[in-house]
C-alpha cells in the first residue's frame, strides 16, 4: 500500500494555522498523520484544538517539552521564581481552564518518542532526542554526532522542537528530517523568518519502501488567529500579537515579562491558582 503521511509538529496553540495545514494536506490526499508534540501555548487553542487533532486519528501523537513543562507546573514541580516561569505558569492556567480534564490526562501520558515501520522503512520519531524532549543539540548548526545519535539504527529519523525545516543525513547516510513548525515557524535568517507561513512535511512511501519528502508551507489568516486570541482573552495578548506578526517570541525576555507580570498582577494570580491545585 502507498502511504502519504503528513508530519506535523509545534502547533503551539495556533489552531488557525493548523486548520490551514489540514486543508492543504487533505487536498494532497494524505492517508495518515504523525504529530511530534508541542500542541499548546502560547496561542489560544485549547479544547477545540485538541479535538481537531484527535479527529484525524493520527497513528503517531507525541508530547513535547511544552507539554512536559505544563505537567511540571500542574504537579508542583515547576518554579515561579523568575518572570519567564510566571509567564509559563499563567499560560498553563489559561490552558487547563480551557481544556477538558480527560484530554489533559491523555496529553501528558503520551510518549516523547516512538519507532514506526512503513513498507519496510523504520522511522525514529521524537520531539527532540528519543530520551528527552528539550535541548539545543539538534539545532541545524550543531555537531554531527548529535544527529547520528538521533538516527540510531533507524532508516529515517524525524524530529520537531527547533521549528526549522531540515533535511540532512547521518554519518552513515540515514535520512534526518524536521517538518518545521505548523504554528510557529522560525529561521535565524531574516528573509526566511519574515515568511511566517505554516510549515509541515509529507512523506510518500511506496509499496517498495521508496521514500519521497515534500516540505510544505501554507498561508493562513493571521488576523483571524489574533481575533480568536482577543475573543478568548488570552493572557499576554500583546506579546502574542508580536509573535504572530514577526515570528519572534518573548518567552525569555525577562525585563519585558517582569513588567507585564507586574502590570497585570500575574504573580499573585498564579500563586493563588496553583496553591488551590495543590
Short mmCIF file of C-alpha atoms in Angstrom, two decimals:
data_model
loop_
_atom_site.label_atom_id
_atom_site.label_comp_id
_atom_site.label_asym_id
_atom_site.label_seq_id
_atom_site.Cartn_x
_atom_site.Cartn_y
_atom_site.Cartn_z
CA UNK A 1 0.00 0.00 0.00
CA UNK A 2 1.23 3.51 -0.79
CA UNK A 3 1.40 5.74 2.30
CA UNK A 4 1.25 9.53 2.14
CA UNK A 5 1.90 10.82 5.65
CA UNK A 6 1.57 14.40 6.84
CA UNK A 7 4.16 15.07 9.55
CA UNK A 8 3.25 17.94 11.89
CA UNK A 9 5.00 19.49 14.87
CA UNK A 10 4.92 22.54 17.11
CA UNK A 11 1.42 23.93 16.67
CA UNK A 12 1.81 25.94 19.89
CA UNK A 13 -1.86 26.82 20.30
CA UNK A 14 -2.30 28.16 16.77
CA UNK A 15 -5.49 26.42 15.58
CA UNK A 16 -5.89 28.78 12.61
CA UNK A 17 -2.54 27.67 11.20
CA UNK A 18 -3.32 24.01 11.89
CA UNK A 19 -6.63 24.25 10.05
CA UNK A 20 -4.86 25.69 7.02
CA UNK A 21 -2.30 22.87 7.11
CA UNK A 22 -5.02 20.24 7.36
CA UNK A 23 -6.94 21.72 4.43
CA UNK A 24 -3.75 21.63 2.36
CA UNK A 25 -2.95 18.06 3.42
CA UNK A 26 -6.47 16.95 2.52
CA UNK A 27 -6.05 18.35 -0.99
CA UNK A 28 -2.82 16.35 -1.31
CA UNK A 29 -4.65 13.07 -0.49
CA UNK A 30 -2.79 12.37 2.75
CA UNK A 31 -3.51 8.91 4.19
CA UNK A 32 -2.12 9.34 7.74
CA UNK A 33 -0.86 11.92 10.22
CA UNK A 34 2.11 11.94 12.57
CA UNK A 35 2.28 14.65 15.25
CA UNK A 36 5.60 15.26 17.03
CA UNK A 37 4.49 17.32 20.04
CA UNK A 38 4.06 20.85 21.40
CA UNK A 39 0.38 21.22 20.64
CA UNK A 40 -0.41 24.06 23.07
CA UNK A 41 0.73 27.53 24.13
CA UNK A 42 1.38 30.36 23.81
CA UNK A 43 -1.59 30.58 21.41
CA UNK A 44 -5.27 30.44 22.40
CA UNK A 45 -6.09 27.00 21.01
CA UNK A 46 -7.22 24.57 23.72
CA UNK A 47 -10.16 22.12 23.73
CA UNK A 48 -11.15 22.73 20.10
CA UNK A 49 -7.52 22.38 19.06
CA UNK A 50 -7.24 19.05 20.86
CA UNK A 51 -10.44 17.83 19.24
CA UNK A 52 -9.25 18.91 15.80
CA UNK A 53 -6.08 16.85 16.08
CA UNK A 54 -7.87 13.90 17.68
CA UNK A 55 -10.42 13.81 14.82
CA UNK A 56 -7.57 12.91 12.45
CA UNK A 57 -6.83 9.76 14.48
CA UNK A 58 -3.09 10.24 13.94
CA UNK A 59 -1.16 6.98 14.18
CA UNK A 60 1.63 8.86 15.98
CA UNK A 61 0.94 11.52 18.62
CA UNK A 62 3.86 12.57 20.80
CA UNK A 63 4.17 15.15 23.54
CA UNK A 64 6.87 17.78 23.52
CA UNK A 65 8.78 19.85 26.02
CA UNK A 66 5.92 22.35 26.43
CA UNK A 67 3.53 19.56 27.44
CA UNK A 68 6.10 18.27 29.89
CA UNK A 69 6.59 21.78 31.26
CA UNK A 70 2.84 22.23 31.65
CA UNK A 71 2.66 18.98 33.60
CA UNK A 72 5.58 20.05 35.80
CA UNK A 73 3.70 23.22 36.74
CA UNK A 74 0.50 21.29 37.39
CA UNK A 75 2.19 18.68 39.58
CA UNK A 76 4.05 21.21 41.71
CA UNK A 77 7.46 20.55 40.19
CA UNK A 78 7.71 23.91 38.41
CA UNK A 79 9.19 27.06 39.88
CA UNK A 80 7.79 30.60 39.94
CA UNK A 81 10.98 32.48 40.78
CA UNK A 82 11.59 34.38 37.55
CA UNK A 83 9.39 36.27 35.05
CA UNK A 84 9.61 33.59 32.35
CA UNK A 85 8.35 30.94 34.74
CA UNK A 86 5.45 33.15 35.79
CA UNK A 87 4.68 33.64 32.08
CA UNK A 88 4.63 29.89 31.53
CA UNK A 89 2.53 29.30 34.64
CA UNK A 90 -0.06 31.92 33.68
CA UNK A 91 -0.38 30.39 30.22
CA UNK A 92 -0.69 26.95 31.81
CA UNK A 93 -3.51 28.27 33.99
CA UNK A 94 -5.24 29.53 30.83
CA UNK A 95 -4.83 26.16 29.11
CA UNK A 96 -6.07 23.91 31.89
CA UNK A 97 -9.16 26.06 32.40
CA UNK A 98 -10.00 25.74 28.68
CA UNK A 99 -9.14 22.04 28.18
CA UNK A 100 -11.14 19.07 29.42
CA UNK A 101 -9.60 17.12 32.29
CA UNK A 102 -9.76 13.88 30.31
CA UNK A 103 -7.90 15.37 27.36
CA UNK A 104 -5.30 16.91 29.64
CA UNK A 105 -4.71 13.49 31.21
CA UNK A 106 -4.33 11.91 27.77
CA UNK A 107 -1.96 14.64 26.64
CA UNK A 108 0.60 14.29 29.41
CA UNK A 109 0.70 10.49 29.20
CA UNK A 110 1.79 10.44 25.57
CA UNK A 111 5.41 9.42 24.79
CA UNK A 112 8.12 11.79 23.60
CA UNK A 113 9.42 9.29 21.04
CA UNK A 114 8.40 6.16 19.16
CA UNK A 115 9.50 3.91 16.29
CA UNK A 116 7.29 3.06 13.31
CA UNK A 117 7.87 0.79 10.30
CA UNK A 118 6.21 1.62 6.99
CA UNK A 119 6.66 -0.67 3.97
CA UNK A 120 9.96 -1.91 5.37
CA UNK A 121 11.35 1.53 6.30
CA UNK A 122 11.99 2.15 10.00
CA UNK A 123 11.28 5.65 11.30
CA UNK A 124 12.61 7.03 14.58
CA UNK A 125 10.15 9.76 15.63
CA UNK A 126 10.87 12.13 18.50
CA UNK A 127 10.12 15.64 19.63
CA UNK A 128 13.85 16.19 20.15
CA UNK A 129 16.16 13.33 21.11
CA UNK A 130 14.50 9.98 21.90
CA UNK A 131 15.40 10.19 25.59
CA UNK A 132 14.48 13.86 26.21
CA UNK A 133 12.15 16.40 24.68
CA UNK A 134 14.26 19.54 25.11
CA UNK A 135 17.75 20.88 24.45
CA UNK A 136 19.58 22.72 21.68
CA UNK A 137 21.64 19.78 20.41
CA UNK A 138 19.60 19.29 17.22
CA UNK A 139 19.71 22.88 16.01
CA UNK A 140 20.94 22.85 12.40
CA UNK A 141 24.47 24.04 13.19
CA UNK A 142 25.09 21.55 16.00
CA UNK A 143 27.54 18.65 15.91
CA UNK A 144 27.06 15.77 13.50
CA UNK A 145 27.31 13.31 16.40
CA UNK A 146 24.05 14.66 17.85
CA UNK A 147 22.19 13.80 14.65
CA UNK A 148 23.85 10.40 14.46
CA UNK A 149 22.58 9.72 17.97
CA UNK A 150 19.06 10.71 16.93
CA UNK A 151 19.14 8.38 13.93
CA UNK A 152 20.28 5.36 15.95
CA UNK A 153 19.53 2.23 13.95
CA UNK A 154 16.53 3.67 12.08
CA UNK A 155 16.42 4.28 8.34
CA UNK A 156 14.85 7.71 8.82
CA UNK A 157 14.81 9.99 11.87
CA UNK A 158 12.22 12.76 12.20
CA UNK A 159 12.08 15.35 14.96
CA UNK A 160 10.45 18.70 15.81
CA UNK A 161 11.36 21.21 18.51
CA UNK A 162 13.67 23.53 16.51
CA UNK A 163 10.82 24.91 14.34
CA UNK A 164 13.00 24.78 11.21
CA UNK A 165 12.50 22.63 8.12
CA UNK A 166 15.58 20.46 7.70
CA UNK A 167 16.75 17.54 5.60
CA UNK A 168 20.20 16.12 6.19
CA UNK A 169 21.90 12.74 6.66
CA UNK A 170 23.66 10.90 9.44
CA UNK A 171 27.30 9.89 9.09
CA UNK A 172 26.05 6.51 7.87
CA UNK A 173 23.69 8.12 5.36
CA UNK A 174 20.39 7.71 7.20
CA UNK A 175 17.87 10.43 6.37
CA UNK A 176 17.09 13.05 9.04
CA UNK A 177 14.06 15.35 8.67
CA UNK A 178 12.41 18.17 10.57
CA UNK A 179 9.00 19.21 9.17
CA UNK A 180 9.20 22.70 10.70
CA UNK A 181 6.55 24.26 12.92
CA UNK A 182 2.91 24.27 11.91
CA UNK A 183 2.05 27.11 14.27
CA UNK A 184 5.28 28.94 15.00
CA UNK A 185 7.94 28.74 12.23
CA UNK A 186 11.43 30.03 12.88
CA UNK A 187 14.59 30.85 10.97
CA UNK A 188 17.78 32.59 12.13
CA UNK A 189 17.95 34.16 8.66
CA UNK A 190 15.91 37.37 8.45
CA UNK A 191 14.47 36.92 4.96
CA UNK A 192 13.18 33.45 5.78
CA UNK A 193 11.98 34.49 9.23
CA UNK A 194 9.77 37.05 7.52
CA UNK A 195 7.93 34.15 5.84
CA UNK A 196 5.52 33.12 8.58
CA UNK A 197 3.52 30.56 6.64
CA UNK A 198 2.64 27.32 8.47
CA UNK A 199 5.16 24.50 7.92
CA UNK A 200 4.73 20.75 7.63
CA UNK A 201 6.07 17.86 5.54
CA UNK A 202 4.58 15.00 3.54
CA UNK A 203 6.31 11.63 3.34
CA UNK A 204 5.35 9.33 0.48
CA UNK A 205 6.40 5.70 0.92
CA UNK A 206 5.56 3.42 -1.99
CA UNK A 207 4.98 -0.33 -1.88
CA UNK A 208 8.71 -0.96 -2.47
CA UNK A 209 9.67 1.21 0.52
CA UNK A 210 10.94 4.09 -1.61
CA UNK A 211 10.64 7.43 0.15
CA UNK A 212 9.89 10.91 -1.19
CA UNK A 213 9.77 14.03 1.00
CA UNK A 214 7.87 17.24 0.29
CA UNK A 215 8.29 20.28 2.50
CA UNK A 216 5.12 22.38 2.54
CA UNK A 217 4.40 25.99 3.56
CA UNK A 218 0.80 27.16 3.81
CA UNK A 219 -0.65 30.66 4.07
CA UNK A 220 -3.17 31.25 6.86
CA UNK A 221 -5.17 34.18 8.22
CA UNK A 222 -3.03 35.69 10.98
CA UNK A 223 -5.64 38.37 11.69
CA UNK A 224 -8.24 35.66 12.30
CA UNK A 225 -5.89 33.94 14.73
CA UNK A 226 -5.39 37.21 16.61
CA UNK A 227 -9.14 37.82 16.70
CA UNK A 228 -9.56 34.39 18.32
CA UNK A 229 -6.88 35.27 20.88
CA UNK A 230 -8.67 38.51 21.76
CA UNK A 231 -12.04 36.77 21.99
CA UNK A 232 -10.60 34.09 24.28
CA UNK A 233 -8.92 36.76 26.47
CA UNK A 234 -5.55 35.12 26.02
CA UNK A 235 -3.01 36.28 28.62
CA UNK A 236 -0.07 38.25 27.23
CA UNK A 237 -2.14 39.21 24.21
CA UNK A 238 0.22 41.99 23.10
CA UNK A 239 3.14 39.54 23.15
CA UNK A 240 1.15 37.04 21.12
CA UNK A 241 0.31 39.70 18.54
CA UNK A 242 4.03 40.49 18.27
CA UNK A 243 4.80 36.79 17.87
CA UNK A 244 2.23 36.24 15.15
CA UNK A 245 3.25 39.31 13.16
CA UNK A 246 7.02 38.83 13.42
CA UNK A 247 7.72 35.23 14.46
CA UNK A 248 9.75 36.39 17.46
CA UNK A 249 8.87 35.10 20.92
CA UNK A 250 9.13 36.92 24.25
CA UNK A 251 9.50 33.75 26.31
CA UNK A 252 12.93 34.64 27.67
CA UNK A 253 12.70 38.44 27.70
CA UNK A 254 12.89 38.73 31.46
CA UNK A 255 12.67 42.54 31.63
CA UNK A 256 9.59 42.72 29.39
CA UNK A 257 7.87 39.82 31.15
CA UNK A 258 8.60 41.31 34.57
CA UNK A 259 6.80 44.49 33.52
CA UNK A 260 3.80 42.68 32.01
CA UNK A 261 3.54 40.39 35.04
CA UNK A 262 3.60 43.36 37.39
CA UNK A 263 1.10 45.40 35.34
CA UNK A 264 -1.39 42.51 35.41
CA UNK A 265 -0.56 41.15 38.90
CA UNK A 266 0.10 37.75 37.32
CA UNK A 267 2.47 36.67 40.11
CA UNK A 268 -0.31 36.82 42.69
CA UNK A 269 -2.79 35.25 40.31
CA UNK A 270 -0.70 32.18 39.51
CA UNK A 271 0.29 31.71 43.14
CA UNK A 272 -3.37 31.64 44.17
CA UNK A 273 -4.35 29.38 41.29
CA UNK A 274 -1.66 26.78 41.79
CA UNK A 275 -1.91 26.85 45.58
CA UNK A 276 -5.56 25.87 45.07
CA UNK A 277 -4.50 22.97 42.82
CA UNK A 278 -2.15 21.56 45.46
#
